[in-house]
XYZ file of C-alpha atoms in Angstrom:
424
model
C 102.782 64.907 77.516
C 105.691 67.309 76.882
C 106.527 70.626 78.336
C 109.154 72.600 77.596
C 110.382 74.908 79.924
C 112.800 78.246 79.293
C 115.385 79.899 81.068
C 116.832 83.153 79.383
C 120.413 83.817 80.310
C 120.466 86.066 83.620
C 123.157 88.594 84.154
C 124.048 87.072 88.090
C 125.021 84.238 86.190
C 128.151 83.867 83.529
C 126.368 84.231 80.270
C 128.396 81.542 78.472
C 126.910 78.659 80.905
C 128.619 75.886 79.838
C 125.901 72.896 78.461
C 128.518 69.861 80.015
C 128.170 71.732 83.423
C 123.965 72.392 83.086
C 123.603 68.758 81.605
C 125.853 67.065 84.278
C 123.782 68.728 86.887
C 120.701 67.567 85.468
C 121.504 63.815 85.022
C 123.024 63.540 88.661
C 120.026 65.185 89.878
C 118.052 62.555 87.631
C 119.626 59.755 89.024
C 118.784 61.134 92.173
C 115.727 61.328 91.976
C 114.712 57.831 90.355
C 116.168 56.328 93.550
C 113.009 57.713 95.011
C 111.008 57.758 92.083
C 111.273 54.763 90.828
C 108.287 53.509 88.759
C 109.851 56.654 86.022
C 112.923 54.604 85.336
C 110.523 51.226 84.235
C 108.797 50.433 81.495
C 105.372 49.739 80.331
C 104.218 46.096 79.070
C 101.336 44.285 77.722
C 99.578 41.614 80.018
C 99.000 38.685 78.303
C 95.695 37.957 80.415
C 93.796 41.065 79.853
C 95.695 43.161 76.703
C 96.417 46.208 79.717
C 99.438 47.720 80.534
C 101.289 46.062 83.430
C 104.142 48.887 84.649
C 107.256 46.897 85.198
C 109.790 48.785 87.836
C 113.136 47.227 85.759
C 115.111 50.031 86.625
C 115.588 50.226 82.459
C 115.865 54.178 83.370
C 115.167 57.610 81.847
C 116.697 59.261 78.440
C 118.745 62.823 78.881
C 120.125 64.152 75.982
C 121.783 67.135 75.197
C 121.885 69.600 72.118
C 122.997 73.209 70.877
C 121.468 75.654 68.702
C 122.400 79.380 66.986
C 118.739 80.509 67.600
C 118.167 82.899 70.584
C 115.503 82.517 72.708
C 114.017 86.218 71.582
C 114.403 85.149 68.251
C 110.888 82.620 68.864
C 108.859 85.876 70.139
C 106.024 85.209 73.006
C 107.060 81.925 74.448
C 103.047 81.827 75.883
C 102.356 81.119 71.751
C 102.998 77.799 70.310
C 105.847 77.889 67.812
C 106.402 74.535 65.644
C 110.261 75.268 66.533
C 109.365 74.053 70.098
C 109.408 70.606 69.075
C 113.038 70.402 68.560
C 113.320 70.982 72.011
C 112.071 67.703 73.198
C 113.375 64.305 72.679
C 110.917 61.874 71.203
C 111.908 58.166 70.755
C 110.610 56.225 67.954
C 107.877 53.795 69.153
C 108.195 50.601 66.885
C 105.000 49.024 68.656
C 106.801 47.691 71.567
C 105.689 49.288 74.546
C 108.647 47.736 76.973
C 111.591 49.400 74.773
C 109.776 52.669 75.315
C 111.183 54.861 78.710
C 108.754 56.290 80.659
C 110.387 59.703 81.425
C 112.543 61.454 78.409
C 114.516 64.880 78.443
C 116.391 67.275 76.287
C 118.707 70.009 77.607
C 119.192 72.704 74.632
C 121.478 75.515 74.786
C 120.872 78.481 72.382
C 122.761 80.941 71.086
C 121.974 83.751 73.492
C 123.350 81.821 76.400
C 119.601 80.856 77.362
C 118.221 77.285 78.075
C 115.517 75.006 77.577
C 114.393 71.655 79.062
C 111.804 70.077 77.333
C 110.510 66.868 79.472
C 108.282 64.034 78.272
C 106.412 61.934 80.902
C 104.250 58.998 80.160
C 100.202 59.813 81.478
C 100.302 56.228 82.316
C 102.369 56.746 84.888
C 101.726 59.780 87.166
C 99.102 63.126 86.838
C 99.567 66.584 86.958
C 100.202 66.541 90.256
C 102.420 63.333 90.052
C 104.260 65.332 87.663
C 105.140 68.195 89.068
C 105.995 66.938 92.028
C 108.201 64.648 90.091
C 109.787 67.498 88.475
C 110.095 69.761 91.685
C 111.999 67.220 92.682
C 114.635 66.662 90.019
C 114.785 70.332 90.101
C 116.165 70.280 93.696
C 118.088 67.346 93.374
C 120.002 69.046 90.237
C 120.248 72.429 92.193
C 122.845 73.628 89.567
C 123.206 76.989 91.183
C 122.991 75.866 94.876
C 126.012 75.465 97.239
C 123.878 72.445 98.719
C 120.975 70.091 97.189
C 117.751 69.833 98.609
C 116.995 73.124 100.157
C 113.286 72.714 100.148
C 111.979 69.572 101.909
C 110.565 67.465 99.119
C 107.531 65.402 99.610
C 108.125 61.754 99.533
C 106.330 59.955 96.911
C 103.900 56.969 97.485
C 103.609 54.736 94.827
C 101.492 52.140 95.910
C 98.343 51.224 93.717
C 97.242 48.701 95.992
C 93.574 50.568 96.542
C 93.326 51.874 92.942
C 94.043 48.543 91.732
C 91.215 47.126 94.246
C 88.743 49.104 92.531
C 89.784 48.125 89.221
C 89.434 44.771 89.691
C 85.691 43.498 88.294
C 85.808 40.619 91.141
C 86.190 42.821 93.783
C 83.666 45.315 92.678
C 81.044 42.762 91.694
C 81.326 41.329 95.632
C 80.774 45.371 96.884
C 77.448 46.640 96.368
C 77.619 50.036 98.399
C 77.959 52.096 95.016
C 76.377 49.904 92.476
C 73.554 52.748 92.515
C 76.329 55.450 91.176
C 76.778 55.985 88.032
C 80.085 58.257 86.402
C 77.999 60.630 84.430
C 81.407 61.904 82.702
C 81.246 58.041 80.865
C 77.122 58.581 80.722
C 78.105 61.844 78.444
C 80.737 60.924 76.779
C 78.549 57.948 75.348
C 75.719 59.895 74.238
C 77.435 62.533 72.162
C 79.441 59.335 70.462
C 76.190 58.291 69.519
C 75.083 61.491 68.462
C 78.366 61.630 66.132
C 77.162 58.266 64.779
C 73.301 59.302 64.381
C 74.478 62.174 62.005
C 76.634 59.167 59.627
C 80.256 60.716 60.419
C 83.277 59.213 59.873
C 84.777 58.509 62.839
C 87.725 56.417 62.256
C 90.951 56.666 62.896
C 92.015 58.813 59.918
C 89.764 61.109 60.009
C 90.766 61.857 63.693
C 94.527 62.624 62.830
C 93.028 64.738 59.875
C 90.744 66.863 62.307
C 94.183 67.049 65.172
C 96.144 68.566 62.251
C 93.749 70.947 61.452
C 93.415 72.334 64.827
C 95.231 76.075 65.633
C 96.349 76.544 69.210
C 96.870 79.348 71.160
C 96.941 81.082 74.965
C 94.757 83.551 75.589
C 95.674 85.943 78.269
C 93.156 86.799 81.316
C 94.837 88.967 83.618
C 93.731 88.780 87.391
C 91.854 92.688 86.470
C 89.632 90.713 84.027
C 88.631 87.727 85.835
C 87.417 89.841 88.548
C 85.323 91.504 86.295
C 84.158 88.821 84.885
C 83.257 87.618 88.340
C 81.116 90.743 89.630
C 79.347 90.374 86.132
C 78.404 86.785 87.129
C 77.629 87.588 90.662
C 75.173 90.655 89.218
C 72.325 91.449 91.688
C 73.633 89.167 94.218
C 76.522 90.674 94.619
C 78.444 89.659 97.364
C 76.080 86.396 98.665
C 77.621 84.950 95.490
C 81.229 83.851 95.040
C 82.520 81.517 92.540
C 86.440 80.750 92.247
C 88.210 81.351 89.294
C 88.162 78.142 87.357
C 84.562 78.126 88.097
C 84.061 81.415 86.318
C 86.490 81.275 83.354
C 85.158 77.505 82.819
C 81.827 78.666 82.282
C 83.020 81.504 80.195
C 85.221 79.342 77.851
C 82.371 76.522 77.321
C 79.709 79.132 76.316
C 82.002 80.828 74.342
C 83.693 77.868 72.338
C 80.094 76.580 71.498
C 78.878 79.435 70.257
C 82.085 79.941 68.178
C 81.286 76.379 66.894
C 77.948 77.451 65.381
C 75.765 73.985 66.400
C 72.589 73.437 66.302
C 70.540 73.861 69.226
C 69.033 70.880 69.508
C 73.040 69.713 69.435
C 73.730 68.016 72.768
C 76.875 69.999 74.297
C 78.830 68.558 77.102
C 81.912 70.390 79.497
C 84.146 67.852 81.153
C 86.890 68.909 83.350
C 89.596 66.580 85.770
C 89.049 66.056 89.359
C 91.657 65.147 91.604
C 90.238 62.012 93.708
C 92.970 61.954 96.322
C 90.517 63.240 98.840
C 87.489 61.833 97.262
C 88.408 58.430 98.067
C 87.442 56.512 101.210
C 89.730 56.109 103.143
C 91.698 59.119 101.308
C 94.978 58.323 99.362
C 97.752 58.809 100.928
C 99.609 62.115 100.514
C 101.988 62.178 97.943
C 100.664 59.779 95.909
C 102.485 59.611 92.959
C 100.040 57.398 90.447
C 96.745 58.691 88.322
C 94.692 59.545 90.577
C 91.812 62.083 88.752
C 88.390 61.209 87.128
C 86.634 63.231 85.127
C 83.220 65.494 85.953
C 80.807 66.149 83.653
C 77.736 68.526 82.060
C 76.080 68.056 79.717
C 72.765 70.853 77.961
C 71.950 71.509 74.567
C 73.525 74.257 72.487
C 70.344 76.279 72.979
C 69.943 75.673 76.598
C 73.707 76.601 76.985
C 73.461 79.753 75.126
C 70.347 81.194 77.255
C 71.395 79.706 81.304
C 73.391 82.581 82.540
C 77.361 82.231 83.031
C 75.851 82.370 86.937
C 73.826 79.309 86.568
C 76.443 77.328 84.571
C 78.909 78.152 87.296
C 76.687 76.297 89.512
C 76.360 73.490 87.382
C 79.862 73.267 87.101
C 80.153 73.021 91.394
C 77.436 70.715 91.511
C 79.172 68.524 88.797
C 82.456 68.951 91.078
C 80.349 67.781 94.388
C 79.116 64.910 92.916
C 82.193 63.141 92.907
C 82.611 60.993 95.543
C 83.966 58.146 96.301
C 81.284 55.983 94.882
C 81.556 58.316 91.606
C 85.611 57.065 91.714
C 84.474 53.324 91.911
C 81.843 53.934 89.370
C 84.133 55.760 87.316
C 86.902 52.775 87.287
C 84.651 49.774 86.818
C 83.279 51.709 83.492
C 86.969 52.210 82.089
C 87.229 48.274 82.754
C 84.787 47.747 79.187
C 86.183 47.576 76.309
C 88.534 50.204 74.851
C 88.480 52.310 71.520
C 89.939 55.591 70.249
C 88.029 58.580 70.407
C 86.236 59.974 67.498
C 86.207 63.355 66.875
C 83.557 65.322 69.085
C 83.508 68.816 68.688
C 80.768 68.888 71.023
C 82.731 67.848 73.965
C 84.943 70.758 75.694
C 87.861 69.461 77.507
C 89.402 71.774 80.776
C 92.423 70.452 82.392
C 93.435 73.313 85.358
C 96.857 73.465 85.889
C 96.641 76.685 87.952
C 97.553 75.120 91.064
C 100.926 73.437 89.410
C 102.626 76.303 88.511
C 105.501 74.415 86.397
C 107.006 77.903 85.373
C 108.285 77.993 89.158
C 110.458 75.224 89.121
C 113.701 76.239 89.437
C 116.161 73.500 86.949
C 118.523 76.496 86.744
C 118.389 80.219 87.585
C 115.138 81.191 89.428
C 111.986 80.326 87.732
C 111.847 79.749 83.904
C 110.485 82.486 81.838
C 107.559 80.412 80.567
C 106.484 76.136 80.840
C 105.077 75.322 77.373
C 103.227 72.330 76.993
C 103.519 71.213 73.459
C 100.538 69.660 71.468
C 98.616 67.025 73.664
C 96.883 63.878 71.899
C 93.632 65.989 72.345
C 94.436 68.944 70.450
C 90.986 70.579 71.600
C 91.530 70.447 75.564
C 91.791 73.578 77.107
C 94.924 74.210 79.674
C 94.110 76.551 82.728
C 98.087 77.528 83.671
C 99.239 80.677 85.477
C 100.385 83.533 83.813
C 103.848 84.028 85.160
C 104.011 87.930 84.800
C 100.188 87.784 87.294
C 99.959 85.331 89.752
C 96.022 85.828 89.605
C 96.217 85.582 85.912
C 95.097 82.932 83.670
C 96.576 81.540 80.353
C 94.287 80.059 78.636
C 96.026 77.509 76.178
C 93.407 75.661 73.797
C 93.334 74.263 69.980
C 90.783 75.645 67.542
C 89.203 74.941 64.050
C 89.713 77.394 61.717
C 86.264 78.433 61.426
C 85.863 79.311 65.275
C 89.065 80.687 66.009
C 88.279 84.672 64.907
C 84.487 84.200 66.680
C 85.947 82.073 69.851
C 89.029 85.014 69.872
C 85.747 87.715 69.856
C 83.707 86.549 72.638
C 85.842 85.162 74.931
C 88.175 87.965 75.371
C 85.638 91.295 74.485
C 82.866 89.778 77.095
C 85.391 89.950 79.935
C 86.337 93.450 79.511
């Protein structure tokens, strides 16, 4: 995953920056922080038992690179709106098929024209989460402390990168001899199995091609819900009940963007429909894991209706569904969860049926400070589901949501409708 982060040039600050001084900064901050961080500067490689990937802690390290261009940063308009001129703002290494040549962690420091910067940072999913990431990042950040007379002037978390429990649980032997969650089942894998068999009742073509056709077709954009709207949307939910019904935000505007993108899609509505969102496990887990763990550490909860039965439940009811959904994973759902990923592996087909949330409201990236205060916007460029929807804060309202998804064609005029005009 890549995210490219902005910093417009600031008037405290001499406008002419110079890059050696920024980039400097950055890799002794880097270096810095791999000392603690250490899985980032390894590599991934193939284990000749089972096919996985083994992460090897070589100390091979991390890729910084540095580049200039004439462009201004006003020049690429609203930085919340993907721009295909974003990707030259990110390093990308050419993967020849060997996994152990390829680093982990990559970066790209780019001055433009205006003075302004950008950092756009890869990080392998294999190796840490959201949360991984950004504290990952918050720490580089205060390691480089460019503008600081001293580094480190927020206490950084220390990072735990033991796997030793995950790694438990992942091992068939050890979850054949436990039998306390054998009755669990991970109904995110349940649902995910049933709409690929769906796919294949109705004779698509789901291979491989067809799948980079459909991820080229898709349009992305951020939709804008300001704090004013959500709290609309919120008393609208809460209707007659008023105020012996809350519902948090992601609750709400998860609910809102599911019913909305199906009915954008048109299906059937005998067409099963599922909503799948992340869950972070480290408190799920018996005995929890430790804080500051640094590793994957999220499953994924599920719901699955019909298109029909979606379109009449209330945004109320499917708000509940969606807390129930959240509830129900436990620790047993975690164990279920990893002994299911230990079958055998294949690449996704296409399922437009299947809506994708990822919240990323409580990792506000846009707040890490690499240079001058925070950076005017954190853009995550196009992730290898083009279809998942990003829940990130809005930088301008802290009870804001941006709303950052990819579309078809077809549904993006209908999805643009609904989801904005019912919140009003």
């Amino acid at each position: 995953m890549y995210l490219v982060f902005f910093y417009k040039p600031s008037p405290d600050y001499n406008k002419n920056l110079p890059l050696n001084l920024v980039f400097s900064g950055l890799k002794s901050g880097l270096e810095e922080t791999l000392s603690a961080w250490y899985p980032a500067a390894g590599r991934l490689c193939p284990n000749q038992a089972d096919g996985k990937l083994d992460l090897w802690c070589n100390n091979e390290g991390a890729v910084l690179v540095e580049a200039v261009t004439r462009v201004k940063i006003s020049d690429l308009g609203d930085l919340s709106q993907y721009n295909n001129f974003f990707e030259n703002l990110v390093y990308k290494p050419v993967f020849d098929g060997n996994f152990s040549k390829m680093p982990l962690v990559v970066a790209q420091v780019t001055k433009f024209g205006c003075g302004g910067y950008s950092i756009g940072i890869g990080v392998s999913h294999s190796l840490f989460d959201g949360p991984g990431s950004y504290d990952f990042l918050c720490a580089w950040a205060s390691n480089s402390a460019i503008f600081m007379k001293g580094k480190g002037g927020v206490e950084k978390q220390k990072p735990v990168h033991e796997r030793g429990k995950l790694v438990l649980v992942a091992n068939s032997q050890a979850t054949k001899i436990s039998k306390n969650y054998s009755g669990t089942r991970a109904a995110a894998i349940d649902h995910l199995y049933q709409l690929i068999m769906q796919a294949a009742a109705r004779h698509q073509n789901v291979s491989d091609v067809e799948c980079s056709n459909q991820k080229s077709n898709y349009i992305l954009r951020t939709f804008h819900l300001s704090g004013a709207m959500i709290e609309s949307l919120k008393r609208k939910v809460s209707g007659k009940r008023g105020a012996s019904f809350s519902c948090s935000s992601f609750e709400v505007v998860a609910a809102h963007l599911w019913k909305t993108r199906t009915r954008a899609l048109g299906l059937g509505k005998e067409t099963m429909v599922c909503l799948q969102f992340a869950v972070d496990t480290r408190n799920k887990m018996v005995p929890p894991l430790p804080k500051g763990f640094s590793g994957n550490a999220y499953v994924l909860a599920s719901i699955a209706l019909t298109a029909g039965a979606l379109e009449k439940e209330s945004h109320e009811t499917i708000v509940e569904k969606i807390r129930e959904a959240k509830n129900s994973v436990s620790n047993d759902y975690v164990n279920a969860y990893v002994e299911a990923l230990e079958g055998p592996q294949a690449s996704l087909p296409p399922l437009m049926e299947l809506t994708l949330v990822s919240d990323w409201t409580r990792m506000p990236f846009h707040k890490i400070s690499f240079l001058h205060g925070e950076a005017a916007y954190a853009f995550p460029l196009v992730p290898p589901i083009p279809h998942v929807a990003y829940f990130m804060q809005n930088p301008a309202d802290d009870k804001g949501i941006d709303v950052w998804i990819g579309l078809l064609p077809q549904a993006l005029n209908s999805f643009s409708h609904y989801f904005l005009n019912d919140v009003q």
